[in-house]
PDB file of C-alpha atoms in Angstrom:
ATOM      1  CA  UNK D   1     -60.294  21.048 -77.206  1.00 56.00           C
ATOM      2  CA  UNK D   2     -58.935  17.621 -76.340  1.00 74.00           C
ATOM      3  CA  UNK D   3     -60.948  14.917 -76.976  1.00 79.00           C
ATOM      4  CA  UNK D   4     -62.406  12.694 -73.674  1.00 90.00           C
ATOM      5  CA  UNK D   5     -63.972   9.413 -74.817  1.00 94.00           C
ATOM      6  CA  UNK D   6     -66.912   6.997 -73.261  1.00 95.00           C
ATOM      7  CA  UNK D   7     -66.097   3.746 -73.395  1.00 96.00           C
ATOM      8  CA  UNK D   8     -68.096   0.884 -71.579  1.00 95.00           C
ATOM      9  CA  UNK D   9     -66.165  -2.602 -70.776  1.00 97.00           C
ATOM     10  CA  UNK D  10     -67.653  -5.739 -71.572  1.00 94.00           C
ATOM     11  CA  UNK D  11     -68.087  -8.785 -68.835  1.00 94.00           C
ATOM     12  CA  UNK D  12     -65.333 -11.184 -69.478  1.00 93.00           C
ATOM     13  CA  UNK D  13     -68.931 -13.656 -69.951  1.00 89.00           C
ATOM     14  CA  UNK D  14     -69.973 -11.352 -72.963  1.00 85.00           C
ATOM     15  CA  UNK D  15     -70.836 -12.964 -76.721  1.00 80.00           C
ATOM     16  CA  UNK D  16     -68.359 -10.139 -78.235  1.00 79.00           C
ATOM     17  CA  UNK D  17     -65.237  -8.617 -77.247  1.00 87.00           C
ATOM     18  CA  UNK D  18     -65.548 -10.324 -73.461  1.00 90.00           C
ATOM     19  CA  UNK D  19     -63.335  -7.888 -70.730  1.00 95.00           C
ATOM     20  CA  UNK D  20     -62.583  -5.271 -73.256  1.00 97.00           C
ATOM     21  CA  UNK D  21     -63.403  -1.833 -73.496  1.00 97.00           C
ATOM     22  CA  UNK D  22     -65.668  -0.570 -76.242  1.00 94.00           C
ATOM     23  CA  UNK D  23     -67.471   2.661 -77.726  1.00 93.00           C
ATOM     24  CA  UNK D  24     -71.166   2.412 -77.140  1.00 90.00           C
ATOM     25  CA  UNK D  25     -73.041   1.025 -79.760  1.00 88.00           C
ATOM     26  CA  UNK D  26     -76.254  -1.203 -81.528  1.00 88.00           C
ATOM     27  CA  UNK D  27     -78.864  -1.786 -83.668  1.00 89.00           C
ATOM     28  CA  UNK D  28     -81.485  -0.101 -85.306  1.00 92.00           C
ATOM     29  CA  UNK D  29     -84.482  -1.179 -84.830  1.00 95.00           C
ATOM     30  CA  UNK D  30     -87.161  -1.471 -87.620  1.00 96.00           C
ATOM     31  CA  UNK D  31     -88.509   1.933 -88.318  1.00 97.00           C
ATOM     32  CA  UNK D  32     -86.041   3.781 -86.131  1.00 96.00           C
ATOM     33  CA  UNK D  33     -84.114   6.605 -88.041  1.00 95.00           C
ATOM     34  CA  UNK D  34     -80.353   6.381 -87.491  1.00 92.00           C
ATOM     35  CA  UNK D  35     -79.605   9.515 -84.891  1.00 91.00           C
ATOM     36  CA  UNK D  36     -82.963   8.176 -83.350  1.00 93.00           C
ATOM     37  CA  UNK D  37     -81.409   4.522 -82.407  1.00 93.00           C
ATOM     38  CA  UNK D  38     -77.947   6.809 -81.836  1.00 92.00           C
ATOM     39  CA  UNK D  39     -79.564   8.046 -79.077  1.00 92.00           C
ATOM     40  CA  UNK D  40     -81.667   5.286 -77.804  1.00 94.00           C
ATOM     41  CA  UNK D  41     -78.653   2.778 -77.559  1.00 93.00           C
ATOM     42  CA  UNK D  42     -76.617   5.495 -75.593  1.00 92.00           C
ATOM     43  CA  UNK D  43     -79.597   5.971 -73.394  1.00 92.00           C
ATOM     44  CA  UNK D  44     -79.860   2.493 -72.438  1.00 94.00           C
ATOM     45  CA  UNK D  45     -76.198   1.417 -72.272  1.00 93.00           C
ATOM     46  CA  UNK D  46     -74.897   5.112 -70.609  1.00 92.00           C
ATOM     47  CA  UNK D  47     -77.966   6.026 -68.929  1.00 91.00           C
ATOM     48  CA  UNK D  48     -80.808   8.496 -69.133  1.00 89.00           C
ATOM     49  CA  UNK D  49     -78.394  11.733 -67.463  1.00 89.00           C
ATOM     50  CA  UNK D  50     -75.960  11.371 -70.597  1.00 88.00           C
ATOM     51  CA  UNK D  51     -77.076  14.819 -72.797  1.00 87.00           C
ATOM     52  CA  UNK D  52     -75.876  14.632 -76.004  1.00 88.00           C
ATOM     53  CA  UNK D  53     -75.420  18.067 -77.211  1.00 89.00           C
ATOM     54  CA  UNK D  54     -74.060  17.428 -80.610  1.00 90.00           C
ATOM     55  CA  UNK D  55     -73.881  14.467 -83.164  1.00 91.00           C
ATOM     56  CA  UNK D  56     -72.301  14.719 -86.870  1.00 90.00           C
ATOM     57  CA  UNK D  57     -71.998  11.642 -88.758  1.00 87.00           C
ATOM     58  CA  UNK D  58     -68.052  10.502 -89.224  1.00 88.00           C
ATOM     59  CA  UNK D  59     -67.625   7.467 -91.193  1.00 87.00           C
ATOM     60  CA  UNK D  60     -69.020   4.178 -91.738  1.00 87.00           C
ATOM     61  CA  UNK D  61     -67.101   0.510 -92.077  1.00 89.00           C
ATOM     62  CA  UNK D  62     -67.685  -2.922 -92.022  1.00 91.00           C
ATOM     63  CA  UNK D  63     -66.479  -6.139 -90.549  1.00 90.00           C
ATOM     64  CA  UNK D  64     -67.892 -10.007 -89.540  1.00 91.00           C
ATOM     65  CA  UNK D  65     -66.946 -10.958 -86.062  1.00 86.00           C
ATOM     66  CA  UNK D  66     -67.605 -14.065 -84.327  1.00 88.00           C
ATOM     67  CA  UNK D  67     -70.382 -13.668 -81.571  1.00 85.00           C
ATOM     68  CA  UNK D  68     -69.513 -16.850 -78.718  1.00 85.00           C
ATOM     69  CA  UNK D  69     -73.512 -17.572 -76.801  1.00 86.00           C
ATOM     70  CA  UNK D  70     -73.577 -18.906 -73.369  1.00 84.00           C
ATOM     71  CA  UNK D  71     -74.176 -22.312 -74.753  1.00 90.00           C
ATOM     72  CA  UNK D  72     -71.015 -21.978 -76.328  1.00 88.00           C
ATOM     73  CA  UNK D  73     -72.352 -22.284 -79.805  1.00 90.00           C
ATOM     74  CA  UNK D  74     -70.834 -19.467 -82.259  1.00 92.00           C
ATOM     75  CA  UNK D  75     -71.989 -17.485 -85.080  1.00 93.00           C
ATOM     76  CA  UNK D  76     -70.196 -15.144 -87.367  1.00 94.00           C
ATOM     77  CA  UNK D  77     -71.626 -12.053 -88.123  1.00 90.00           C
ATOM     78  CA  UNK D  78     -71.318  -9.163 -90.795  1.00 92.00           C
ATOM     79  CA  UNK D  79     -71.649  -5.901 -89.251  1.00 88.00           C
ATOM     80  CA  UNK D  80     -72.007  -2.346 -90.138  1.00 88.00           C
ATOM     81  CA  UNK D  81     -70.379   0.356 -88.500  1.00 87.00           C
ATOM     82  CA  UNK D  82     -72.278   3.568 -88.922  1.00 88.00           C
ATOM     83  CA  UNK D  83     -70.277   5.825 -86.985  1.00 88.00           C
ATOM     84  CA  UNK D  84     -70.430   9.485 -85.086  1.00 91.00           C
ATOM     85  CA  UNK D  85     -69.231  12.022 -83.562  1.00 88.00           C
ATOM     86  CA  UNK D  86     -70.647  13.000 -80.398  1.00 90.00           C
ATOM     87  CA  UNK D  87     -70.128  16.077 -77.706  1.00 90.00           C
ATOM     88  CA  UNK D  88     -72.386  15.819 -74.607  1.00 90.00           C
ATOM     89  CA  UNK D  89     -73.407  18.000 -72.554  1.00 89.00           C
ATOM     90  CA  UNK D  90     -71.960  16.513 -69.051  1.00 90.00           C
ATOM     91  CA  UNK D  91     -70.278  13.132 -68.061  1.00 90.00           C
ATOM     92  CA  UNK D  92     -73.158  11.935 -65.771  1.00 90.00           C
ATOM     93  CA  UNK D  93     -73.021   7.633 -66.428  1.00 92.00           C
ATOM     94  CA  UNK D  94     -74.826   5.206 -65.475  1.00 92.00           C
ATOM     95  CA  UNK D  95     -73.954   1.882 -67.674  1.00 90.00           C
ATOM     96  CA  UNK D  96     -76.515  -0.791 -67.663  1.00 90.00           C
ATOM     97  CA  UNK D  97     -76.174  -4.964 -67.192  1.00 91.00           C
ATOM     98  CA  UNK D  98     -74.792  -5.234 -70.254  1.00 89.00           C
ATOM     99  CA  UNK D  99     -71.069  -3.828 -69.076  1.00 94.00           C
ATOM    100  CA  UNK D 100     -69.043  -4.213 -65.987  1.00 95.00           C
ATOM    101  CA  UNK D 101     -67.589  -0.450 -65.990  1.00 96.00           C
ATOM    102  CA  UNK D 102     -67.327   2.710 -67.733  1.00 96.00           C
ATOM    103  CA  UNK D 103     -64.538   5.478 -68.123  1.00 96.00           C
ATOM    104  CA  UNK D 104     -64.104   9.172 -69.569  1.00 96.00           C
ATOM    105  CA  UNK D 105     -60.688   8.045 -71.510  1.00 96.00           C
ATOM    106  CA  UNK D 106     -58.032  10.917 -72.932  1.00 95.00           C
ATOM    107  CA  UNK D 107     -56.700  10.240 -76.269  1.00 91.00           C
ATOM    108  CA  UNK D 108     -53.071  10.173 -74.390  1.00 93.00           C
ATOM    109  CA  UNK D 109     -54.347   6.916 -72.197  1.00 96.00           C
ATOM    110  CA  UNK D 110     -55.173   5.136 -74.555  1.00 95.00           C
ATOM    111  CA  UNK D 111     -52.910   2.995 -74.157  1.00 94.00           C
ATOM    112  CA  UNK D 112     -53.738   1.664 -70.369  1.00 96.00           C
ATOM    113  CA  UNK D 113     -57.004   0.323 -71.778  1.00 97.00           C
ATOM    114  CA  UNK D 114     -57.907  -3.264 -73.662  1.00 97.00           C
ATOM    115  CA  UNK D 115     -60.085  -1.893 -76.513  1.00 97.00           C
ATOM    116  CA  UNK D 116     -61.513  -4.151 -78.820  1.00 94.00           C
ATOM    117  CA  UNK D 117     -60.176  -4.683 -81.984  1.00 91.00           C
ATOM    118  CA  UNK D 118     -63.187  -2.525 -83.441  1.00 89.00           C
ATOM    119  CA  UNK D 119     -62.650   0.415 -81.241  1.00 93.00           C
ATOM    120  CA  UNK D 120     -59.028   0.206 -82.144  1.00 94.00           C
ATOM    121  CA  UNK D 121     -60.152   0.347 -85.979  1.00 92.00           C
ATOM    122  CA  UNK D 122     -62.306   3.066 -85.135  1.00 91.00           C
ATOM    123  CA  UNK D 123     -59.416   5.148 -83.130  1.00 92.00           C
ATOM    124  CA  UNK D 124     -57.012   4.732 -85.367  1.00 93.00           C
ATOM    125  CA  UNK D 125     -59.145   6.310 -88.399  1.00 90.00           C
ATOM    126  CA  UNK D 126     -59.810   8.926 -86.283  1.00 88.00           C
ATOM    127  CA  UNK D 127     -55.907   9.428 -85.751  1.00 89.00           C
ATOM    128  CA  UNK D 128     -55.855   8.798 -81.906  1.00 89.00           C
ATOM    129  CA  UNK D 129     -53.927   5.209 -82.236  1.00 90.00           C
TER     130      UNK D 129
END
C-alpha cells in the first residue's frame, strides 16, 4: 500500500516554518507518556474524527531552529524529533487555528508542496524525497 500523508500548512504569520506545509507535531507535556501526547497533539491540530488505528515508533533526530514571535523578537531553539509512524483509520480533518489548510499528500506529489525543511529531513529518511 502506497503511502498518503497529513500534512497541515502553517499561516505565513506563524513563529516557525510560516506558509509551509508540515507533519503534525508538539510537545509533551509534563507527565504525559509519549504515544499519549502523540495522540493529544493530533487531536487538537487534526481534529477529534482523525482515528488513529496504528502507531510504531520510526526514528528520532534533532535540530535548533529559530522561532520569529509577533513582536518580532527571535529565539533559537533545540528540538527533538521523536518520530512515528501512523495508519488511521479514515481521513476525516478538521485542523485547528494554528494552520491555514490541510491535505492527504501521495509520496509522488511531493513535489507540488512547500514542506519545511524538517518535514523534508523527515521524508527523505523515510526514502520519499
Amino acid at each position: 500500500m502506497k503511502a498518503i500523508i497529513c500534512f497541515a500548512k502553517w499561516p505565513p504569520t506563524a513563529g516557525f516554518f510560516p506558509g509551509q506545509w508540515a507533519l503534525s507535531g508538539g510537545g509533551v507535556e509534563p507527565g504525559e507518556r509519549i504515544e499519549e501526547a502523540l495522540r493529544r497533539e493530533i487531536r487538537e491540530e487534526l481534529g477529534e474524527k482523525l482515528i488513529l488505528t496504528h502507531i510504531a515508533p520510526w526514528c528520532f533526530r534533532d535540530d535548533t531552529r529559530v522561532k520569529t514571535y509577533p513582536d518580532g523578537h527571535q529565539e533559537t531553539i533545540y528540538m527533538i524529533y521523536l518520530i512515528f509512524d501512523c495508519v488511521s483509520a479514515n481521513r476525516d480533518v478538521t485542523i485547528n487555528e494554528e494552520f491555514d489548510d490541510y491535505a492527504w499528500v501521495k509520496a509522488e506529489d511531493l513535489k507540488n508542496y512547500d514542506l519545511n525543511a524538517a518535514t523534508r529531513v523527515t521524508l527523505s529518511l523515510k526514502g520519499l524525497l
